[in-house]
Amino acid sequence: MDLIWYLIVSALIFCIGAGGVLTRRNPLVVLLCLELMLNAANLALVAFARAHGDMGGQIFALMVMVVAACEVAVGLGLVVAIYRRRLPIDVDELRELQG
Amino acid sequence: MTGLLAQATTKGPPINWEALSPFIALVAGGCIVLLVGLARSAFIRRQVVPVLTLLTLGATAGLGVWQWDINEGIVANAMVVDNLTLALTMIFVAGGIAAVFLSWRSIASAEAGEGEYYALMLMSILGMLVLVAANDLVVLFIGFELLSIPLYVLCATHMRREQSLESGLKYLIIGSVGSATLLYGLAMLYGAAGGTNYGDIAAVAAEMADDTLFMVGIGLVLAGLAFKASVAPFHQWTPDVYEGAPTPVTGFMAVATKAAAFGVIIRLFVGPLIDATTTWAPAFATLAVITIIVGNVGALGQSSLKRMLAYSSVAQAGYMIAGVVVTTQLGIAATVFYLAIYVVMNLAAFAVITARERETGLGDDISSLYGLGRDRPFLAWPMTIAMLALAGFPVTAGFFGKIYLINAAVNNGYGWLGVVIVVGSAISLAYYLRVVAAVWMREAPAASTSLSAVPIMAGGSPEGDEAAYAAGREPGADVGRVVSEDFGEPSIITSGPRISQPEVIFVAVFCALVTIAFGVYPEPLMDVARDAGEALQSLR
């Protein structure tokens, strides 16, 4: 299959993720969408690695998975801390700091 | 067996341990701090842990000085340790040391656990080092996240304060969007170049400059890094996060993250992407103009000092972009110089804010500075000097910083960008001088919130907590038994009670003195910055 199809799928996933981050309110779903964005990049990396016959991209994708796990761990920790403080779990209602 | 072992040792890449030593010092120091922080004794946690952190940072700086002028790729060319890396290391270490002093008695570090707090700070500095030393896309991304993830946690360390948690989560979400964008851009660059090393990218940059894949990659990388450097229009998180985070963390974030983001922008764009300058320089120059305008106009109406400094940091980022787009050694030297003085100017201001936050219970509102000029010269003068330096007054280092940036811009055909910088500085006078006026020309409110009123608010008000904690009480511990002992005296103290916090005042005064010193005689610092600029030999 042509490389371009992989890139199209990956771009679609990236856009779905970005759209989700912008529109969804539940921080858990937002974190999920962030994972989508990172994994879209992973798909592109692996597809490019295959196309170039170079292992660097696959190593890169592995590293990204580790980093994504760290990020989600911190994100979930913060969500739990906020929940304990009984703040609204809705990113639109986090309005203490008004931009 | 021995033959096998001998063979095995030859397989790894050669590692220059000496050049790697600043990184190792930070990792080792972080682990030690984390473990020592587990001790039961409050003395060890509150005093020994910060001292160990300072020692680690000192060791890092010392090893950096020892390796000065090394200029070589290490670990299979995945990282480069050269004068640019080492000069920026000094900037990170300076920011880190000041942040340790400001955090020494802060409630945030006590609540998060001192060991964790300082270890996270060290790891974040390690991330900055890795980021600016990166010579490979994978290392770049790892450094970027190693910098960011500890900062998300640090922002949320003041856990009893809702704003702190909120700023942590906001920073995490927006920062992650930034890093996902950056990563997608890196994937595109990798796809265009066929390798993750900067060398691979540099090899194709000239021919690929007009390639769609390559251009999309550059655009996304630029957006991702702009998030971190808080360049408009990717700056919206900055005021919220700066305001919500504990003040010492804000100070650290403001100076060190900015230096790291600009370090990697220089490393990547003025490094392997130099042959594609025609693709990215116009975009960057446009961003610089937008950033200078948005930052300076946004800062005008702010009453919170931290929000004001956040917008001011956006504007300063705009000035520094000018040094990058010109892609000359002069421009890089000017940017590094500006980053260095930006650290001292901002830290002086943040130290004063920290001190007043603890004394007044007014938080970081500009009214906390009222009456400072009359009876607190050691806080009033550093704040004044910091504001004048940020605005670019002569006899402060800020003046030479802007001169060098404008000089670099004019020298390479970006004269109009120099004009924008001057106009931006003129606008910025309005809000910087407002702070100076608050310090010298306003009387302190007659019945200011003095420490005697603090326990009433303890528990409810975060700033009251901070004040009570700094005065040596447990926050929230004495909520119940307030009135009898503390409430009686009518407070005549005009500008809040004095709390003994010599380390904070030391940071403020020291940074102010450095600002003045480099304003009078900038040559030594400029020499270092020039060395850093010359590390990029592909430039003229």
XYZ file of C-alpha atoms in Angstrom:
639
model
C 0.000 0.000 0.000
C 1.110 3.510 -0.707
C 2.692 5.595 2.054
C 0.192 8.383 1.467
C -2.727 6.322 2.847
C -0.951 5.834 6.134
C -0.315 9.544 6.307
C -3.956 10.343 5.554
C -5.161 8.032 8.338
C -2.598 9.510 10.700
C -3.613 13.067 9.809
C -7.266 12.151 10.364
C -6.516 10.709 13.794
C -4.487 13.816 14.656
C -7.370 16.060 13.651
C -9.892 13.979 15.609
C -7.651 14.269 18.639
C -7.135 18.015 18.228
C -10.856 18.545 17.709
C -11.598 16.519 20.819
C -9.185 18.539 22.949
C -10.821 21.745 21.789
C -14.452 20.697 22.157
C -14.761 18.078 24.893
C -15.193 19.147 28.490
C -14.374 16.105 30.563
C -10.655 16.099 31.347
C -10.558 12.323 31.032
C -11.793 12.581 27.454
C -9.364 15.436 26.842
C -6.504 13.227 28.019
C -7.783 10.486 25.731
C -7.752 12.898 22.805
C -4.196 13.923 23.642
C -3.254 10.261 23.401
C -4.904 10.161 19.979
C -2.757 13.076 18.828
C 0.445 11.449 20.055
C -0.466 8.104 18.530
C -1.288 9.705 15.209
C 2.310 10.904 15.192
C 3.406 7.378 16.098
C 1.587 5.961 13.096
C 3.263 8.488 10.828
C 6.651 7.703 12.364
C 6.276 3.969 11.863
C 4.979 4.404 8.325
C 7.952 6.622 7.461
C 10.330 4.193 9.127
C 8.969 1.414 6.938
C 9.148 3.540 3.815
C 12.745 4.580 4.461
C 13.801 1.187 5.785
C 15.249 3.004 8.804
C 14.825 1.803 12.381
C 15.073 5.290 13.888
C 11.398 6.011 13.450
C 10.334 2.846 15.238
C 12.626 3.602 18.173
C 11.145 7.097 18.214
C 7.619 5.638 18.376
C 8.594 3.431 21.328
C 9.998 6.456 23.179
C 6.820 8.397 22.477
C 4.730 5.609 24.020
C 6.744 5.838 27.241
C 6.416 9.614 27.348
C 2.680 9.432 26.643
C 2.246 7.057 29.557
C 4.070 9.495 31.873
C 1.944 12.364 30.703
C -1.293 10.487 31.304
C -0.114 9.385 34.740
C 0.480 13.000 35.742
C -2.784 14.100 34.143
C -4.829 11.461 35.970
C -3.049 12.337 39.217
C -4.074 15.966 38.809
C -7.646 14.983 37.981
C -7.815 12.903 41.164
C -6.355 15.775 43.223
C -8.928 18.170 41.793
C -11.706 15.671 42.426
C -10.636 15.432 46.063
C -10.848 19.191 46.344
C -14.362 18.868 44.899
C -13.698 21.280 42.122
C -15.971 20.863 39.131
C -14.573 18.209 36.825
C -15.396 20.182 33.741
C -12.639 22.083 32.038
C -15.016 24.879 31.062
C -15.966 25.490 34.674
C -12.378 25.822 35.826
C -12.719 29.557 35.906
C -10.743 30.611 38.962
C -8.121 31.917 36.556
C -9.936 33.856 33.966
C -7.875 34.464 30.849
C 33.505 -15.904 27.940
C 36.093 -13.194 28.285
C 36.219 -12.967 24.523
C 32.487 -12.471 24.462
C 32.724 -9.741 27.077
C 35.463 -7.981 25.170
C 33.303 -8.104 22.072
C 30.290 -6.812 23.962
C 32.145 -3.756 25.211
C 33.042 -2.689 21.708
C 29.447 -2.615 20.557
C 28.163 0.467 22.306
C 28.844 3.932 20.961
C 31.830 5.702 22.467
C 30.650 7.970 25.244
C 32.548 11.046 26.346
C 31.829 10.796 30.062
C 33.497 14.114 30.815
C 31.238 16.008 28.459
C 28.286 14.073 29.826
C 29.188 14.894 33.443
C 26.804 17.880 33.940
C 23.910 15.621 32.965
C 25.092 12.850 35.267
C 25.472 15.297 38.162
C 21.850 16.368 37.792
C 20.527 12.798 37.602
C 22.566 11.690 40.616
C 21.651 14.814 42.586
C 17.968 14.347 41.765
C 18.015 10.744 43.013
C 19.872 11.681 46.209
C 17.506 14.569 46.920
C 14.508 12.319 46.364
C 15.843 9.712 48.794
C 16.984 12.163 51.469
C 13.556 13.776 51.254
C 12.113 10.584 52.715
C 13.781 11.267 56.063
C 11.494 11.691 59.050
C 13.334 14.589 60.613
C 11.819 17.923 59.681
C 15.261 19.521 59.888
C 16.639 17.209 57.211
C 13.639 17.701 54.964
C 13.426 21.470 55.318
C 17.096 22.419 55.462
C 19.317 19.605 54.220
C 17.295 18.827 51.088
C 17.471 22.386 49.685
C 21.184 22.509 50.505
C 21.730 19.263 48.605
C 19.785 20.710 45.683
C 22.006 23.781 45.713
C 25.106 21.580 45.833
C 23.855 19.596 42.835
C 23.243 22.763 40.861
C 26.631 24.110 41.879
C 28.300 20.894 40.770
C 26.490 21.062 37.432
C 27.653 24.605 36.867
C 31.210 23.693 37.910
C 31.348 20.742 35.529
C 29.976 23.000 32.822
C 32.775 25.503 33.376
C 35.287 22.660 33.313
C 33.978 21.486 29.927
C 33.898 24.982 28.386
C 35.150 25.095 24.781
C 34.664 21.376 24.248
C 32.357 21.538 21.197
C 31.763 17.937 20.287
C 28.961 15.489 19.651
C 28.568 12.896 22.392
C 26.706 9.590 22.691
C 26.833 8.600 19.032
C 26.262 12.205 18.028
C 22.800 12.240 19.618
C 23.756 15.270 21.704
C 26.129 18.156 21.218
C 27.952 19.737 24.132
C 29.300 23.064 22.986
C 29.518 26.584 24.331
C 25.895 27.286 23.453
C 24.749 24.277 25.494
C 27.020 25.198 28.376
C 26.114 28.898 28.376
C 22.435 27.993 28.519
C 23.231 25.466 31.259
C 24.558 28.325 33.366
C 21.300 30.190 32.779
C 19.205 27.194 33.859
C 21.364 26.658 36.917
C 21.061 30.331 37.874
C 17.278 30.109 37.565
C 17.279 26.872 39.556
C 19.412 28.250 42.386
C 17.185 31.294 42.736
C 14.088 29.077 42.675
C 15.542 26.946 45.492
C 16.114 30.058 47.604
C 12.597 31.314 46.928
C 11.083 27.889 47.703
C 13.059 27.414 50.919
C 10.236 28.382 53.244
C 7.380 28.162 50.781
C 4.282 26.231 51.619
C 4.243 24.566 48.204
C 7.433 22.628 48.797
C 6.256 21.536 52.246
C 2.931 20.363 50.941
C 4.323 18.433 48.034
C 7.101 16.953 50.139
C 10.491 18.659 49.922
C 12.232 15.671 48.378
C 9.756 15.374 45.534
C 9.565 19.112 44.983
C 13.305 19.674 44.619
C 13.875 16.414 42.745
C 11.231 17.453 40.210
C 12.961 20.791 39.847
C 16.306 19.104 39.190
C 14.737 16.744 36.664
C 13.145 19.662 34.883
C 16.549 21.351 34.639
C 17.974 18.089 33.296
C 15.243 18.126 30.667
C 16.260 21.647 29.659
C 19.874 20.577 29.338
C 18.958 17.564 27.217
C 16.692 19.739 25.092
C 19.313 22.323 24.219
C 22.019 19.679 23.774
C 19.839 17.549 21.478
C 21.281 16.723 18.096
C 18.643 14.167 17.249
C 14.865 14.411 16.961
C 14.293 11.613 19.481
C 16.504 13.309 22.074
C 14.783 16.604 21.361
C 11.378 15.128 22.140
C 12.580 13.310 25.263
C 14.195 16.509 26.560
C 11.054 18.495 25.790
C 8.904 16.148 27.842
C 11.464 15.761 30.617
C 11.324 19.534 30.962
C 7.538 19.757 30.813
C 6.165 16.905 32.890
C 7.914 17.885 36.163
C 6.751 21.457 35.598
C 3.106 20.353 35.307
C 3.456 18.733 38.724
C 5.350 21.679 40.219
C 2.589 24.058 39.157
C 0.078 22.000 41.107
C 2.192 21.567 44.251
C 0.279 24.103 46.324
C -2.442 21.521 46.638
C -4.726 23.296 49.081
C -5.087 26.176 46.704
C -7.565 25.585 43.937
C -5.825 27.882 41.495
C -2.645 25.892 41.793
C -4.302 22.615 40.828
C -6.200 24.354 38.108
C -3.062 25.880 36.655
C -1.363 22.479 36.759
C -4.128 20.811 34.785
C -4.387 23.696 32.332
C -0.650 23.656 31.762
C -0.725 19.890 31.296
C -3.476 19.979 28.691
C -2.131 22.924 26.729
C 1.468 21.790 27.097
C 0.541 18.348 25.830
C -1.224 19.817 22.826
C 1.991 21.705 22.179
C 4.147 18.622 22.480
C 1.783 16.553 20.298
C 1.989 19.269 17.639
C 5.762 19.329 17.958
C 5.905 15.538 17.708
C 3.765 15.473 14.575
C 6.047 18.060 13.044
C 9.109 16.002 14.010
C 7.501 12.964 12.357
C 7.087 14.964 9.146
C 10.706 16.157 9.271
C 11.793 12.568 9.810
C 9.691 11.473 6.882
C 11.226 14.113 4.644
C 14.801 13.499 5.768
C 14.806 9.749 6.313
C 16.785 9.954 9.548
C 16.368 11.361 13.012
C 19.808 12.938 13.362
C 20.121 16.678 12.774
C 22.825 15.831 10.242
C 20.314 13.898 8.129
C 17.961 16.861 8.184
C 20.671 19.375 7.378
C 21.657 17.225 4.388
C 18.233 17.533 2.767
C 17.191 20.986 4.032
C 18.373 22.887 0.968
C 16.677 20.722 -1.652
C 13.551 20.052 0.396
C 12.931 23.684 1.380
C 9.888 23.872 -0.890
C 8.677 20.343 -0.286
C 5.159 20.182 1.191
C 5.996 17.500 3.738
C 9.051 19.411 4.925
C 7.190 22.708 5.131
C 4.306 21.175 7.084
C 6.881 19.672 9.424
C 8.628 22.991 9.963
C 5.312 24.730 10.589
C 4.156 22.207 13.169
C 7.532 22.171 14.937
C 7.472 25.955 15.033
C 3.969 25.935 16.541
C 4.923 23.321 19.118
C 8.001 25.215 20.261
C 6.059 28.495 20.222
C 3.726 27.002 22.841
C 6.654 26.447 25.145
C 8.295 29.816 24.487
C 4.845 31.463 24.932
C 4.992 33.171 21.584
C 1.673 34.689 20.505
C -0.788 33.377 19.325
C 0.206 30.293 21.332
C 0.551 32.223 24.590
C -2.960 32.021 26.060
C -1.967 29.590 28.769
C 0.816 31.826 30.069
C -1.083 34.344 32.258
C -3.340 31.705 33.798
C -0.559 29.286 34.592
C 1.800 31.987 35.858
C -0.873 33.342 38.162
C -1.995 30.001 39.531
C 1.369 28.352 40.104
C 3.226 28.933 43.378
C 5.348 32.062 42.948
C 8.786 30.371 43.199
C 7.705 27.900 40.519
C 6.403 30.754 38.372
C 9.747 32.485 38.635
C 11.579 29.326 37.686
C 9.201 28.595 34.835
C 9.348 32.129 33.501
C 13.105 32.258 33.185
C 14.362 28.721 32.690
C 11.649 27.418 30.367
C 11.990 30.476 28.193
C 15.748 29.956 27.941
C 15.282 26.268 27.117
C 12.672 26.975 24.455
C 14.868 29.575 22.802
C 17.871 27.298 23.134
C 16.167 24.559 21.162
C 14.758 27.018 18.620
C 18.307 28.244 17.974
C 19.673 24.709 17.920
C 17.093 23.387 15.455
C 16.221 26.315 13.231
C 19.578 28.017 13.056
C 21.216 24.562 12.942
C 19.983 21.914 10.480
C 17.146 24.037 9.093
C 19.436 26.959 8.249
C 19.265 26.158 4.528
C 15.487 26.420 4.657
C 15.616 29.917 6.171
C 13.487 31.342 3.382
C 10.718 28.982 4.493
C 10.630 29.752 8.205
C 12.133 33.211 8.672
C 9.103 35.155 7.338
C 6.782 33.139 9.571
C 9.004 33.754 12.585
C 9.322 37.474 11.888
C 5.523 37.751 11.663
C 5.160 35.889 14.947
C 7.657 38.291 16.525
C 5.553 41.306 15.578
C 2.313 39.692 16.794
C 3.998 38.598 20.021
C 5.439 42.014 20.825
C 2.093 43.712 20.262
C -0.061 41.113 22.053
C 2.280 40.857 25.022
C 2.682 44.561 25.587
C -0.968 45.425 25.082
C -2.118 42.494 27.218
C 0.042 43.567 30.146
C -1.430 47.060 30.271
C -4.563 46.437 32.295
C -3.360 43.759 34.692
C -3.566 44.282 38.430
C -2.017 40.924 39.314
C 1.756 41.262 39.202
C 2.244 37.689 38.071
C -0.190 38.109 35.185
C 1.550 41.341 34.266
C 4.924 39.592 34.255
C 3.396 36.759 32.223
C 2.342 39.149 29.481
C 5.671 40.914 29.795
C 7.400 37.555 29.271
C 5.346 37.101 26.101
C 6.557 40.476 24.877
C 10.173 39.662 25.773
C 9.867 36.432 23.783
C 8.935 38.568 20.820
C 12.089 40.681 21.221
C 14.244 37.574 21.386
C 12.801 36.080 18.203
C 14.419 39.006 16.406
C 17.805 37.629 17.400
C 16.924 34.233 15.968
C 15.444 35.217 12.597
C 18.537 37.134 11.562
C 20.497 33.828 11.622
C 23.879 35.366 12.314
C 26.325 34.667 15.092
C 25.719 38.211 16.253
C 22.014 37.486 16.540
C 22.581 34.285 18.514
C 24.975 36.083 20.848
C 22.406 38.857 21.365
C 19.693 36.289 22.129
C 21.864 34.418 24.646
C 22.821 37.737 26.257
C 19.188 38.741 26.498
C 18.216 35.353 27.960
C 20.893 35.723 30.639
C 19.842 39.182 31.734
C 16.171 38.234 31.388
C 16.825 35.673 34.130
C 18.201 38.203 36.626
C 15.660 40.929 35.825
C 12.705 38.615 36.281
C 14.038 36.806 39.326
C 14.514 40.105 41.159
C 10.860 40.907 40.512
C 9.642 37.432 41.469
C 11.690 37.494 44.677
C 10.006 40.735 45.723
C 6.585 39.307 44.862
C 7.344 36.189 46.921
C 8.436 38.295 49.886
C 5.374 40.526 49.777
C 3.035 37.581 49.269
C 4.234 36.166 52.560
C 4.090 39.470 54.384
C 0.834 41.037 53.331
C -1.717 38.362 52.560
C -2.685 40.347 49.500
C -1.263 37.770 47.157
C 0.426 39.086 44.072
C -1.862 42.066 43.657
C -0.134 45.316 42.792
C -1.501 46.833 46.026
C 0.847 44.547 47.953
C 3.631 46.885 46.852
C 2.059 50.087 48.188
C 4.269 51.943 50.588
C 7.240 49.736 49.926
C 9.490 52.638 49.014
C 9.144 54.315 52.393
C 10.343 51.641 54.731
C 11.566 48.616 52.771
C 14.481 49.797 50.601
C 15.815 46.271 50.107
C 12.570 45.255 48.443
C 11.707 48.561 46.821
C 14.987 49.074 44.978
C 15.229 45.579 43.445
C 11.645 45.851 42.193
C 12.348 49.292 40.723
C 15.568 48.154 39.073
C 13.887 45.031 37.702
C 11.038 47.018 36.165
C 13.336 49.657 34.669
C 15.600 46.928 33.278
C 12.673 45.053 31.731
C 11.601 48.307 30.119
C 15.152 48.819 28.831
C 16.356 51.873 30.730
C 20.044 52.808 30.408
C 22.444 51.847 33.216
C 20.534 48.565 33.532
C 21.404 45.395 31.669
C 18.052 45.513 29.875
C 19.262 48.498 27.893
C 22.269 46.652 26.451
C 20.128 43.564 25.847
C 17.818 45.523 23.588
C 20.700 47.416 21.957
C 22.396 44.159 20.969
C 19.148 42.656 19.648
C 18.327 45.749 17.580
C 21.914 45.934 16.352
C 21.745 42.301 15.221
C 18.400 42.887 13.512
C 19.598 45.987 11.670
C 22.832 44.313 10.588
C 21.024 41.641 8.621
C 18.241 43.530 6.926
C 15.601 43.288 9.641
C 15.676 46.986 10.515
C 11.891 47.139 10.605
C 11.908 44.482 13.339
C 14.196 46.764 15.345
C 11.617 49.521 14.985
C 8.904 47.165 16.258
C 11.053 46.347 19.289
C 11.462 50.034 20.083
C 7.734 50.695 19.724
C 6.968 47.673 21.912
C 9.353 48.939 24.599
C 7.659 52.314 24.504
C 4.276 50.709 25.144
C 5.779 48.559 27.884
C 6.816 51.652 29.860
C 3.171 52.192 30.747
C 2.848 49.047 32.817
C 6.388 48.829 34.150
C 6.286 52.389 35.433
C 2.902 51.712 37.048
C 4.655 49.199 39.285
C 7.435 51.674 40.070
C 4.786 54.247 40.952
C 3.040 51.745 43.198
C 6.298 51.159 45.031
C 7.307 54.786 45.577
C 4.278 57.012 45.254
C 1.448 55.170 46.962
C 0.889 55.114 50.687
C 0.329 51.748 52.250
C -3.330 51.267 53.142
C -3.797 52.449 56.723
C -5.132 49.228 58.163
C -3.269 46.791 56.046
C -3.790 43.117 56.457
C -1.099 42.391 58.925
C -0.018 39.074 60.252
C -2.283 39.537 63.244
C -5.281 39.021 61.017
C -3.827 36.133 59.165
C -4.874 33.192 61.303
C -8.499 34.107 60.760
C -8.073 33.481 57.121
C -5.757 30.544 57.486
C -7.270 27.522 55.898
C -9.470 29.563 53.657
C -7.050 31.952 52.077
C -3.983 30.642 50.334
C -2.015 33.832 50.783
C -2.776 33.824 54.494
C -1.468 30.280 54.608
C 1.700 31.375 52.937
C 2.194 34.210 55.418
C 1.468 32.034 58.416
C 3.747 29.301 57.182
C 6.613 31.642 56.510
C 6.250 32.990 60.031
C 6.895 29.526 61.309
C 3.408 28.311 62.130
C 1.740 25.301 60.659
C -0.729 26.498 58.037
C -4.294 26.142 59.126
C -3.273 24.727 62.494
C -4.458 27.663 64.522
C -7.743 28.411 62.867
C -9.772 27.772 65.975
C -7.945 29.794 68.568
C -7.540 33.056 66.875
C -9.204 35.894 68.580
C -7.751 35.634 72.037
C -4.092 36.071 71.291
C -3.792 37.841 68.004
C -6.785 39.918 67.264
C -6.386 42.697 69.798
C -3.746 45.058 68.540
C -4.907 47.633 66.027
C -2.354 47.329 63.319
C -0.373 50.456 62.698
C 2.158 48.542 60.693
C 1.866 50.195 57.358
C 3.324 47.710 54.967
C 2.760 44.387 56.581
C 4.807 42.724 59.257
C 8.402 41.835 58.655
C 9.012 38.166 58.381
C 12.572 37.017 58.543
C 13.247 35.735 55.040
C 16.846 36.748 54.336
C 17.238 34.303 51.446
C 14.425 35.895 49.446
C 15.767 39.390 50.034
C 19.223 38.139 49.137
C 17.949 36.868 45.771
C 16.193 40.172 45.106
C 19.193 42.333 46.003
C 21.730 40.095 44.291
C 19.765 39.956 41.034
C 19.283 43.716 41.116
C 23.016 44.261 41.644
C 23.851 41.935 38.756
C 21.377 43.803 36.556
C 23.104 47.087 37.355
C 26.590 45.596 37.044
C 25.978 44.288 33.525
C 24.222 47.522 32.677
C 27.407 49.424 33.441
C 29.873 46.896 32.118
C 28.284 44.255 29.845
C 31.503 43.061 28.192
C 32.189 39.905 30.295
C 28.689 38.570 29.736
C 28.788 39.541 26.088
C 32.057 37.616 25.691
C 30.366 34.484 27.004
C 27.394 35.072 24.715
C 29.745 35.559 21.757
C 31.442 32.252 22.551
C 28.018 30.634 22.539
C 27.203 32.219 19.192
C 30.472 31.046 17.684
C 29.558 27.462 18.577
C 27.307 27.504 15.532
C 30.071 27.551 12.980
C 27.858 27.324 9.939
C 26.883 30.956 10.488
C 28.765 34.065 9.729
